[in-house]
């Protein structure tokens, strides 16, 4: 027989104090918590397209586990490397305010985690809510090392839109039957373009349009008359993607973990590294049909690419009491969406221009209204000479390269952040990255005959709290194409974009300084330019690169060094004791 014990007076007093504290000081209910995760980097045999291979995974899962936190939470992830590859993890889009040691890009903020080593990533999510992603950030390992970051609002804070019935992450990826490390290694050796992927995937599954893949299809099962929040993530290596759901429209409500003014569309574009939250309102009644949701590439370059499409199935839950007109699920007609042409730059541009920040009291758009430093960067392809006694497969017998302001970035053999923090930059990097192209030319016109790039490890130095305006200009060298540029450590405001060459006298007059979209990854338009502004309020070394992995491998990357401010909370703390060594 159980014994019922009355609580002691001391316990009652403590309980009463706790409750009264929450009532008098409700902010304690929103107190941050620390969320702990463990990532074991291990090999796993995975079969796709009737092809089995051993891939590098987190915890044996593909895609990897979901990170879930609330705005303001501290996230601690212990990463243990059990494979032969060197590994790092990047928390893509997380601001990493004064926690640059946890950002993750190899040889930029840390040396890699070697076989048998452990590193603990420790960061706090400040002023962000929505969807981001994490992925490997060394060589091409992010082809299989990736997953979703779901940042919920603080407790008792609602979304600025109707509460959805259910939330579903949808991650786009790419699958190679071959080992991706061998793919990029061979390409860098020969100087040619790498072999393209064999399939695109939705949540790791190719879908019914590929051989052997009818069973490897993602199904989203929904109820009629409900609103679903789909958290879309493009974790593909080398391809921007169009996405559509047959016979459905949706509402875009967030991009890169920043709320946007809602707008309706039936097709969207998402570049590698970008995230987009959409509200899908299902049909009011069981539609007696199923619907494909499909993605295929947007591509404007001259090279080869994976010209296929992935699909999942949107499947409605049948009524609990079937009527005479109810058809069994397996016999239902399947509707397919109409996706844009592969090179539909007009649709891509019009879609991108629809993004606007909420810019209200609760979610302001703090666009820098004045600019301390202006930069103009060309981004595009180029070439390196072929070494003697070697035949190269790049343009006209050279090796493919890519550059920013014609400088193809060479990663050092020690981490830039360590060299900066300890004042040991000599021999590691130089601070003479040019603010403008050294040799101006007609960037989007007839390309120059000389396509050779220079190579180096050059950075831009900024004082703390510098307001920056950066114009990124695509070039026609070896073909104009769209480049999704990602800036680590900051969000930026996309204040303008256009086609042709940027005109510094006329174009700034058209900049949107009121409610521009705030992002961490933006597509530089094919044959055009984009202008961004940001405040350099985060001390450290911050990578900026094209999120098409092949272009990053070829050198389309650089780094910003932001010096410490004067106050203690404006300085980068010392590195953690377990920071990997090179």
Coordinates of C-alpha atoms in Angstrom, one line a residue:
X1 CA 0.0 0.0 0.0
X2 CA 1.4 3.4 -1.0
X3 CA 2.1 6.2 1.5
X4 CA 1.1 9.7 0.7
X5 CA 3.5 12.3 2.1
X6 CA 2.6 15.9 2.5
X7 CA 5.2 18.4 1.2
X8 CA 7.3 20.1 3.8
X9 CA 6.8 23.8 4.6
X10 CA 10.3 24.4 3.1
X11 CA 9.3 22.8 -0.2
X12 CA 6.0 24.7 -0.3
X13 CA 8.0 28.0 0.3
X14 CA 10.4 27.2 -2.5
X15 CA 7.6 26.3 -4.9
X16 CA 5.7 29.5 -4.1
X17 CA 8.9 31.5 -4.6
X18 CA 9.5 29.9 -8.0
X19 CA 6.0 30.5 -9.2
X20 CA 5.9 34.1 -8.0
X21 CA 9.3 34.7 -9.7
X22 CA 7.9 33.5 -13.0
X23 CA 4.8 35.6 -12.5
X24 CA 6.6 38.8 -11.5
X25 CA 9.5 38.2 -14.0
X26 CA 8.1 36.4 -17.0
X27 CA 11.5 36.7 -18.8
X28 CA 12.7 33.9 -16.6
X29 CA 10.3 31.6 -18.5
X30 CA 12.2 32.5 -21.6
X31 CA 15.6 31.7 -20.0
X32 CA 17.9 30.0 -22.4
X33 CA 18.8 26.4 -22.0
X34 CA 21.9 24.5 -23.1
X35 CA 21.2 21.7 -25.7
X36 CA 23.8 19.0 -26.0
X37 CA 24.4 16.8 -29.1
X38 CA 26.9 14.2 -30.0
X39 CA 28.1 13.7 -33.6
X40 CA 29.9 10.5 -34.2
X41 CA 31.5 10.7 -37.6
X42 CA 31.4 7.2 -39.0
X43 CA 31.1 5.2 -42.2
X44 CA 27.8 3.7 -43.3
X45 CA 26.9 1.5 -46.3
X46 CA 24.0 3.2 -48.1
X47 CA 22.2 2.0 -51.3
X48 CA 20.8 4.4 -53.9
X49 CA 20.1 3.8 -57.6
X50 CA 20.8 0.1 -56.9
X51 CA 24.4 1.1 -56.0
X52 CA 25.8 0.5 -52.6
X53 CA 28.7 2.5 -51.3
X54 CA 30.3 3.4 -48.0
X55 CA 29.7 7.1 -47.1
X56 CA 30.8 9.4 -44.3
X57 CA 27.9 10.2 -42.0
X58 CA 27.0 11.7 -38.7
X59 CA 25.7 8.9 -36.3
X60 CA 25.2 6.6 -39.3
X61 CA 22.4 8.7 -40.6
X62 CA 21.9 10.1 -44.1
X63 CA 20.8 12.9 -44.0
X64 CA 22.2 13.6 -40.5
X65 CA 20.3 14.3 -37.3
X66 CA 18.3 17.4 -36.8
X67 CA 19.5 20.2 -34.4
X68 CA 16.6 21.7 -32.6
X69 CA 16.9 24.8 -30.4
X70 CA 15.1 28.0 -29.4
X71 CA 16.3 31.5 -30.1
X72 CA 18.7 32.4 -27.2
X73 CA 19.7 28.7 -26.5
X74 CA 23.2 27.6 -26.2
X75 CA 24.1 24.6 -28.4
X76 CA 27.0 22.3 -27.5
X77 CA 27.9 19.6 -30.1
X78 CA 30.7 17.1 -29.3
X79 CA 32.1 15.8 -32.6
X80 CA 34.1 12.6 -32.5
X81 CA 35.9 11.5 -35.7
X82 CA 36.0 7.8 -36.3
X83 CA 36.9 7.9 -40.0
X84 CA 40.2 8.3 -41.9
X85 CA 39.1 11.7 -43.5
X86 CA 39.8 15.0 -41.7
X87 CA 36.4 16.6 -40.7
X88 CA 34.9 19.9 -39.7
X89 CA 31.3 20.9 -39.2
X90 CA 29.9 24.4 -40.2
X91 CA 26.7 25.7 -38.7
X92 CA 25.6 27.5 -41.8
X93 CA 23.9 30.8 -41.1
X94 CA 24.4 30.8 -37.3
X95 CA 25.8 34.3 -36.5
X96 CA 28.5 33.0 -34.2
X97 CA 28.7 36.3 -32.3
X98 CA 32.1 36.2 -30.5
X99 CA 32.2 32.4 -31.1
X100 CA 34.2 32.2 -34.3
X101 CA 36.2 29.2 -33.0
X102 CA 32.9 27.2 -33.5
X103 CA 32.2 28.4 -37.1
X104 CA 33.8 25.3 -38.7
X105 CA 35.4 26.0 -42.1
X106 CA 38.7 24.0 -42.3
X107 CA 41.9 26.1 -42.3
X108 CA 39.8 29.3 -41.8
X109 CA 38.5 29.2 -38.2
X110 CA 40.0 25.8 -37.2
X111 CA 42.3 23.0 -38.2
X112 CA 40.4 19.8 -39.1
X113 CA 39.4 17.2 -36.6
X114 CA 41.7 14.3 -37.4
X115 CA 41.1 10.6 -37.1
X116 CA 40.4 9.7 -33.4
X117 CA 40.1 13.3 -32.3
X118 CA 37.3 15.2 -30.6
X119 CA 36.2 18.8 -30.8
X120 CA 33.3 20.5 -29.0
X121 CA 31.4 23.2 -30.9
X122 CA 29.9 25.7 -28.5
X123 CA 27.8 28.6 -29.6
X124 CA 24.7 30.6 -28.7
X125 CA 21.8 31.4 -31.1
X126 CA 21.3 35.1 -30.9
X127 CA 18.5 37.0 -32.6
X128 CA 17.7 34.3 -35.1
X129 CA 14.7 32.0 -35.6
X130 CA 13.7 29.8 -38.5
X131 CA 15.6 27.2 -40.6
X132 CA 19.3 26.9 -41.1
X133 CA 21.6 23.9 -41.9
X134 CA 24.8 22.3 -40.7
X135 CA 27.2 20.5 -43.1
X136 CA 30.8 19.3 -43.4
X137 CA 33.2 22.1 -44.4
X138 CA 36.3 20.4 -45.8
X139 CA 36.7 19.2 -49.4
X140 CA 33.4 17.7 -50.7
X141 CA 32.4 15.8 -47.6
X142 CA 29.3 17.8 -47.2
X143 CA 27.8 15.7 -50.0
X144 CA 26.8 13.3 -47.2
X145 CA 27.4 15.2 -44.0
X146 CA 24.5 17.6 -43.6
X147 CA 21.3 18.1 -41.7
X148 CA 18.7 20.7 -40.6
X149 CA 18.9 23.3 -37.9
X150 CA 15.5 24.2 -36.6
X151 CA 15.4 27.4 -34.5
X152 CA 12.1 27.9 -32.7
X153 CA 11.0 31.2 -31.4
X154 CA 11.5 31.9 -27.7
X155 CA 8.8 30.3 -25.4
X156 CA 5.5 32.2 -25.5
X157 CA 6.5 34.0 -28.7
X158 CA 4.4 33.1 -31.7
X159 CA 5.2 33.1 -35.4
X160 CA 4.2 36.2 -37.3
X161 CA 1.8 34.0 -39.2
X162 CA -0.8 31.4 -38.3
X163 CA 0.5 28.5 -36.3
X164 CA 0.9 25.6 -38.7
X165 CA -0.7 22.2 -38.0
X166 CA 2.7 20.5 -38.6
X167 CA 6.3 21.3 -39.5
X168 CA 8.4 19.2 -42.0
X169 CA 12.0 19.8 -43.0
X170 CA 12.7 19.0 -46.7
X171 CA 16.4 18.9 -47.5
X172 CA 17.6 18.8 -51.2
X173 CA 20.8 17.0 -51.8
X174 CA 22.9 15.3 -54.5
X175 CA 24.0 11.7 -54.8
X176 CA 27.0 10.4 -56.6
X177 CA 27.5 6.7 -57.2
X178 CA 31.3 7.4 -57.1
X179 CA 33.2 8.6 -54.1
X180 CA 32.9 12.4 -54.1
X181 CA 36.5 12.8 -52.7
X182 CA 37.8 10.9 -55.7
X183 CA 35.6 13.0 -58.0
X184 CA 37.0 16.4 -56.9
X185 CA 40.5 15.0 -56.5
X186 CA 40.5 13.8 -60.2
X187 CA 39.1 17.1 -61.4
X188 CA 41.8 19.2 -59.6
X189 CA 44.4 16.9 -61.0
X190 CA 43.3 17.0 -64.6
X191 CA 42.1 20.7 -64.5
X192 CA 38.8 19.7 -66.0
X193 CA 35.2 19.9 -64.7
X194 CA 34.3 17.2 -62.2
X195 CA 31.9 14.4 -63.0
X196 CA 28.4 15.5 -62.2
X197 CA 26.1 13.8 -59.7
X198 CA 23.9 10.8 -60.6
X199 CA 20.8 12.1 -58.8
X200 CA 19.2 14.8 -56.8
X201 CA 17.5 13.8 -53.5
X202 CA 14.8 14.9 -51.2
X203 CA 15.6 14.0 -47.6
X204 CA 18.2 11.6 -49.0
X205 CA 15.9 9.8 -51.4
X206 CA 16.1 10.2 -55.2
X207 CA 12.4 9.5 -56.0
X208 CA 10.5 7.7 -58.9
X209 CA 12.1 9.5 -61.8
X210 CA 15.4 7.6 -61.3
X211 CA 16.1 3.9 -62.0
X212 CA 15.7 1.6 -59.0
X213 CA 14.2 4.3 -56.9
X214 CA 10.5 3.9 -56.8
X215 CA 10.8 2.7 -53.2
X216 CA 13.4 5.4 -52.3
X217 CA 10.8 8.2 -52.5
X218 CA 10.0 10.7 -49.9
X219 CA 6.3 10.9 -49.1
X220 CA 4.7 13.8 -47.3
X221 CA 1.4 12.6 -45.9
X222 CA -1.1 15.4 -45.2
X223 CA -4.6 16.0 -44.0
X224 CA -7.1 18.1 -46.0
X225 CA -7.8 21.6 -44.8
X226 CA -4.5 22.0 -42.8
X227 CA -1.6 24.3 -43.0
X228 CA 1.9 22.8 -43.1
X229 CA 5.2 24.6 -42.6
X230 CA 7.8 23.2 -44.9
X231 CA 11.4 24.0 -44.0
X232 CA 13.2 23.8 -47.3
X233 CA 17.0 23.5 -47.3
X234 CA 19.3 23.3 -50.4
X235 CA 22.2 21.1 -49.3
X236 CA 23.1 20.2 -52.9
X237 CA 26.8 20.6 -53.8
X238 CA 26.7 22.3 -57.1
X239 CA 23.2 23.2 -58.2
X240 CA 20.6 25.8 -57.7
X241 CA 17.1 24.2 -57.8
X242 CA 13.6 25.1 -58.9
X243 CA 10.9 23.5 -56.8
X244 CA 7.2 23.1 -57.3
X245 CA 4.2 21.0 -56.0
X246 CA 1.7 19.9 -58.6
X247 CA -1.7 21.8 -58.4
X248 CA -0.7 23.6 -55.2
X249 CA 0.5 27.1 -54.3
X250 CA 2.4 28.1 -51.2
X251 CA 3.3 31.1 -49.2
X252 CA 6.9 32.1 -48.6
X253 CA 7.3 33.4 -45.0
X254 CA 11.0 33.1 -44.1
X255 CA 14.5 33.0 -45.8
X256 CA 17.8 32.1 -44.1
X257 CA 16.2 32.3 -40.6
X258 CA 14.8 35.7 -41.1
X259 CA 11.0 36.4 -41.5
X260 CA 10.0 38.0 -44.8
X261 CA 6.8 39.7 -46.0
X262 CA 4.6 36.8 -47.0
X263 CA 4.1 36.2 -50.7
X264 CA 2.4 33.5 -52.8
X265 CA 4.0 31.4 -55.5
X266 CA 3.7 28.0 -57.2
X267 CA 7.4 27.8 -58.0
X268 CA 10.5 28.8 -56.0
X269 CA 14.2 28.9 -56.5
X270 CA 16.7 27.9 -53.8
X271 CA 20.5 28.1 -54.1
X272 CA 22.9 25.8 -52.3
X273 CA 23.2 27.1 -48.7
X274 CA 19.8 28.9 -48.7
X275 CA 16.8 28.0 -46.7
X276 CA 13.2 28.9 -47.3
X277 CA 10.2 28.3 -45.1
X278 CA 6.8 28.0 -46.9
X279 CA 3.3 27.5 -45.7
X280 CA 1.4 24.9 -47.7
X281 CA -2.4 25.0 -47.2
X282 CA -3.8 21.7 -48.3
X283 CA -7.0 21.3 -50.3
X284 CA -10.2 21.4 -48.1
X285 CA -11.4 17.9 -49.1
X286 CA -9.7 14.6 -50.1
X287 CA -8.8 15.3 -53.7
X288 CA -8.9 11.8 -55.1
X289 CA -5.4 12.3 -56.4
X290 CA -1.7 12.4 -55.4
X291 CA 0.8 15.1 -56.4
X292 CA 4.4 15.1 -57.2
X293 CA 6.7 17.7 -55.6
X294 CA 9.7 18.1 -57.8
X295 CA 13.0 19.9 -58.1
X296 CA 15.3 20.3 -61.0
X297 CA 18.4 22.6 -61.6
X298 CA 18.6 26.2 -62.6
X299 CA 21.8 26.4 -64.7
X300 CA 23.2 29.2 -66.9
X301 CA 26.9 28.2 -67.3
X302 CA 28.7 26.5 -70.1
X303 CA 29.8 23.4 -68.4
X304 CA 28.2 20.0 -67.8
X305 CA 25.6 19.5 -65.0
X306 CA 23.2 16.9 -63.7
X307 CA 20.2 17.5 -66.0
X308 CA 17.7 15.4 -64.0
X309 CA 15.0 16.0 -61.5
X310 CA 14.1 14.6 -58.1
X311 CA 10.5 14.1 -56.8
X312 CA 8.6 13.2 -53.7
X313 CA 4.9 12.5 -53.3
X314 CA 2.3 14.6 -51.6
X315 CA -0.3 12.1 -50.4
X316 CA -3.6 13.1 -48.8
X317 CA -4.9 11.0 -45.9
X318 CA -8.1 9.3 -47.2
X319 CA -11.4 10.0 -45.3
X320 CA -12.0 7.7 -42.4
X321 CA -15.4 6.7 -43.8
X322 CA -14.8 6.1 -47.6
X323 CA -17.5 7.2 -50.0
X324 CA -18.5 5.5 -53.1
X325 CA -16.2 7.9 -55.1
X326 CA -13.1 7.2 -53.0
X327 CA -10.4 5.5 -55.0
X328 CA -7.7 3.4 -53.3
X329 CA -4.4 5.3 -52.9
X330 CA -2.4 3.1 -55.3
X331 CA -5.0 3.7 -58.1
X332 CA -5.2 7.5 -57.7
X333 CA -4.1 9.7 -60.6
X334 CA -0.6 11.3 -60.0
X335 CA -0.3 14.9 -61.1
X336 CA 3.1 16.3 -62.0
X337 CA 4.2 20.0 -61.7
X338 CA 5.5 22.0 -64.6
X339 CA 8.9 23.2 -63.7
X340 CA 10.6 26.2 -65.5
X341 CA 13.2 25.8 -68.2
X342 CA 16.7 25.0 -66.9
X343 CA 18.0 28.5 -67.8
X344 CA 15.0 30.6 -66.9
X345 CA 16.9 33.6 -65.5
X346 CA 13.8 35.8 -65.9
X347 CA 11.8 33.6 -63.5
X348 CA 14.7 33.3 -61.1
X349 CA 15.2 37.1 -61.0
X350 CA 11.5 37.9 -60.6
X351 CA 11.2 35.4 -57.8
X352 CA 14.3 36.7 -56.0
X353 CA 13.1 40.3 -56.2
X354 CA 9.9 39.5 -54.2
X355 CA 11.8 38.9 -51.0
X356 CA 11.4 41.8 -48.5
X357 CA 12.1 42.0 -44.8
X358 CA 9.1 42.5 -42.4
X359 CA 10.8 45.7 -41.3
X360 CA 8.4 46.3 -38.4
X361 CA 8.8 47.2 -34.7
X362 CA 9.1 43.6 -33.6
X363 CA 11.4 42.5 -36.5
X364 CA 13.2 45.6 -37.7
X365 CA 15.4 45.8 -40.8
X366 CA 18.5 47.5 -39.4
X367 CA 20.0 48.4 -42.8
X368 CA 23.2 50.5 -42.5
X369 CA 22.1 53.9 -43.9
X370 CA 25.6 55.2 -44.2
X371 CA 28.7 53.4 -45.5
X372 CA 32.2 53.5 -44.1
X373 CA 33.8 51.2 -46.7
X374 CA 32.8 50.3 -50.2
X375 CA 34.1 47.3 -52.1
X376 CA 33.6 46.1 -55.7
X377 CA 34.4 42.4 -56.2
X378 CA 34.3 40.5 -59.5
X379 CA 33.3 36.8 -59.2
X380 CA 33.7 34.3 -61.9
X381 CA 35.8 31.6 -63.6
X382 CA 39.3 31.7 -65.0
X383 CA 42.2 29.4 -65.6
X384 CA 45.6 28.4 -64.3
X385 CA 48.5 27.3 -66.6
X386 CA 48.9 23.6 -67.1
X387 CA 52.1 22.3 -65.4
X388 CA 54.9 21.1 -67.6
X389 CA 54.8 17.5 -68.8
X390 CA 51.1 17.3 -68.0
X391 CA 48.0 17.4 -70.3
X392 CA 45.2 19.4 -68.8
X393 CA 41.5 19.2 -69.6
X394 CA 40.5 22.8 -68.8
X395 CA 39.9 25.6 -71.3
X396 CA 42.4 25.6 -74.2
X397 CA 44.6 23.0 -72.3
X398 CA 44.7 25.0 -69.1
X399 CA 43.3 24.2 -65.6
X400 CA 39.9 25.5 -64.5
X401 CA 40.1 28.1 -61.8
X402 CA 37.7 30.6 -60.1
X403 CA 38.4 33.9 -58.4
X404 CA 37.3 37.0 -56.5
X405 CA 38.8 40.2 -58.1
X406 CA 41.0 37.7 -60.1
X407 CA 42.6 36.3 -57.0
X408 CA 42.1 32.5 -56.7
X409 CA 42.2 31.9 -52.9
X410 CA 44.7 29.3 -51.6
X411 CA 43.8 27.8 -48.2
X412 CA 46.7 27.9 -45.8
X413 CA 48.1 24.9 -43.9
X414 CA 47.2 26.5 -40.5
X415 CA 43.9 28.2 -39.5
X416 CA 43.6 31.8 -40.4
X417 CA 41.8 32.6 -37.2
X418 CA 44.6 31.2 -35.0
X419 CA 47.2 33.1 -37.0
X420 CA 45.2 36.3 -36.6
X421 CA 44.4 35.9 -32.9
X422 CA 48.0 35.1 -31.9
X423 CA 49.5 37.7 -34.2
X424 CA 51.3 35.1 -36.4
X425 CA 50.0 36.0 -39.8
X426 CA 53.5 36.2 -41.4
X427 CA 53.7 33.5 -44.0
X428 CA 50.1 32.5 -43.5
X429 CA 48.1 35.4 -45.1
X430 CA 48.5 39.0 -46.4
X431 CA 46.1 41.9 -45.9
X432 CA 46.4 43.3 -49.4
X433 CA 43.2 41.9 -50.9
X434 CA 42.1 44.6 -53.5
X435 CA 39.0 46.6 -52.8
X436 CA 38.3 46.8 -56.6
X437 CA 39.5 44.8 -59.6
X438 CA 43.2 45.7 -60.3
X439 CA 42.4 45.8 -64.1
X440 CA 38.9 47.0 -64.9
X441 CA 37.3 45.6 -68.1
X442 CA 33.9 45.1 -69.7
X443 CA 32.8 42.5 -67.1
X444 CA 29.8 41.2 -68.9
X445 CA 30.8 42.0 -72.5
X446 CA 33.3 40.2 -74.7
X447 CA 35.7 38.5 -72.3
X448 CA 39.4 39.3 -72.4
X449 CA 41.8 36.9 -74.1
X450 CA 43.9 36.4 -71.0
X451 CA 41.8 34.4 -68.5
X452 CA 44.6 33.5 -66.2
X453 CA 44.1 34.2 -62.5
X454 CA 46.6 35.1 -59.8
X455 CA 46.8 32.9 -56.7
X456 CA 47.2 33.8 -53.0
X457 CA 46.0 33.9 -49.5
X458 CA 44.8 37.5 -49.2
X459 CA 42.2 38.9 -46.8
X460 CA 40.4 42.2 -46.2
X461 CA 40.9 43.8 -42.8
X462 CA 38.0 45.7 -41.2
X463 CA 37.8 47.7 -37.9
X464 CA 35.1 46.7 -35.5
X465 CA 31.6 48.1 -36.4
X466 CA 32.6 49.2 -39.9
X467 CA 29.5 49.5 -42.1
X468 CA 30.3 47.8 -45.4
X469 CA 28.8 48.0 -48.9
X470 CA 29.9 45.2 -51.2
X471 CA 28.9 45.0 -54.9
X472 CA 29.6 41.5 -56.4
X473 CA 29.8 41.5 -60.2
X474 CA 29.5 38.4 -62.3
X475 CA 31.9 38.1 -65.3
X476 CA 31.5 36.6 -68.7
X477 CA 35.0 35.0 -68.5
X478 CA 34.4 31.3 -69.5
X479 CA 30.7 32.0 -69.5
X480 CA 28.4 34.1 -67.3
X481 CA 26.6 32.2 -64.6
X482 CA 24.8 32.6 -61.3
X483 CA 27.0 32.3 -58.2
X484 CA 25.4 31.8 -54.7
X485 CA 27.8 33.7 -52.4
X486 CA 27.8 32.8 -48.7
X487 CA 29.2 35.1 -46.0
X488 CA 30.1 33.4 -42.7
X489 CA 29.5 35.3 -39.4
X490 CA 27.0 37.8 -40.6
X491 CA 23.6 38.4 -42.1
X492 CA 23.6 41.1 -44.8
X493 CA 20.9 43.1 -46.5
X494 CA 20.5 42.7 -50.3
X495 CA 20.0 46.4 -51.2
X496 CA 20.1 46.1 -55.0
X497 CA 20.7 43.9 -58.0
X498 CA 20.7 44.2 -61.8
X499 CA 22.0 42.9 -65.1
X500 CA 25.1 44.1 -67.1
X501 CA 27.9 46.0 -65.5
X502 CA 27.2 47.8 -62.2
X503 CA 27.0 51.6 -62.7
X504 CA 28.3 53.3 -59.5
X505 CA 26.8 56.6 -60.5
X506 CA 23.3 55.5 -61.4
X507 CA 22.5 52.2 -59.7
X508 CA 22.9 53.2 -56.0
X509 CA 19.9 55.6 -56.4
X510 CA 17.7 52.6 -56.9
X511 CA 18.9 50.8 -53.7
X512 CA 16.2 49.6 -51.3
X513 CA 17.3 50.9 -47.8
X514 CA 13.9 50.4 -46.3
X515 CA 12.9 46.8 -46.3
X516 CA 15.6 44.7 -48.2
X517 CA 15.7 41.0 -47.6
X518 CA 18.3 39.9 -44.9
X519 CA 20.2 36.8 -45.9
X520 CA 23.5 34.9 -45.4
X521 CA 23.6 33.5 -49.0
X522 CA 22.7 35.4 -52.2
X523 CA 22.8 34.6 -55.8
X524 CA 24.9 36.9 -57.9
X525 CA 22.8 37.1 -61.1
X526 CA 24.1 35.5 -64.3
X527 CA 25.6 38.3 -66.3
X528 CA 24.7 40.8 -63.5
X529 CA 25.5 42.2 -60.1
X530 CA 24.2 42.3 -56.5
X531 CA 24.8 44.9 -53.8
X532 CA 24.8 44.0 -50.1
X533 CA 25.3 45.9 -46.9
X534 CA 26.4 44.6 -43.4
X535 CA 27.8 45.9 -40.2
X536 CA 31.1 44.3 -39.2
X537 CA 30.1 43.8 -35.5
X538 CA 31.6 40.3 -35.1
X539 CA 35.3 40.1 -34.4
X540 CA 37.1 37.2 -36.0
X541 CA 38.0 35.8 -39.4
X542 CA 35.0 35.1 -41.7
X543 CA 35.0 33.1 -44.9
X544 CA 33.1 34.2 -48.0
X545 CA 32.8 31.9 -50.9
X546 CA 30.6 30.6 -53.7
X547 CA 28.4 27.8 -52.4
X548 CA 28.7 25.8 -55.6
X549 CA 31.3 23.5 -54.2
X550 CA 33.2 23.1 -57.5
X551 CA 33.8 26.9 -57.6
X552 CA 35.0 26.9 -54.0
X553 CA 37.4 24.1 -54.9
X554 CA 38.7 26.2 -57.8
X555 CA 39.3 29.2 -55.6
X556 CA 36.2 31.4 -55.6
X557 CA 36.6 32.3 -51.9
X558 CA 38.2 34.9 -49.7
X559 CA 38.1 36.0 -46.0
X560 CA 37.4 39.1 -43.9
X561 CA 39.3 39.8 -40.8
X562 CA 37.3 41.9 -38.3
X563 CA 39.5 43.4 -35.6
X564 CA 38.4 43.5 -31.9
X565 CA 36.5 46.5 -30.6
X566 CA 37.5 48.5 -27.6
X567 CA 35.0 47.0 -25.1
X568 CA 35.3 43.6 -23.5
X569 CA 32.1 42.4 -25.3
X570 CA 33.6 43.5 -28.6
X571 CA 36.6 41.1 -28.4
X572 CA 37.0 37.5 -29.5
X573 CA 37.6 35.3 -26.5
X574 CA 40.7 32.9 -26.5
X575 CA 40.2 29.6 -28.3
X576 CA 38.9 26.5 -26.4
X577 CA 41.5 24.1 -25.1
X578 CA 40.4 21.3 -27.4
X579 CA 40.8 23.3 -30.6
X580 CA 42.3 20.9 -33.1
X581 CA 45.9 21.5 -34.2
X582 CA 47.2 21.3 -37.7

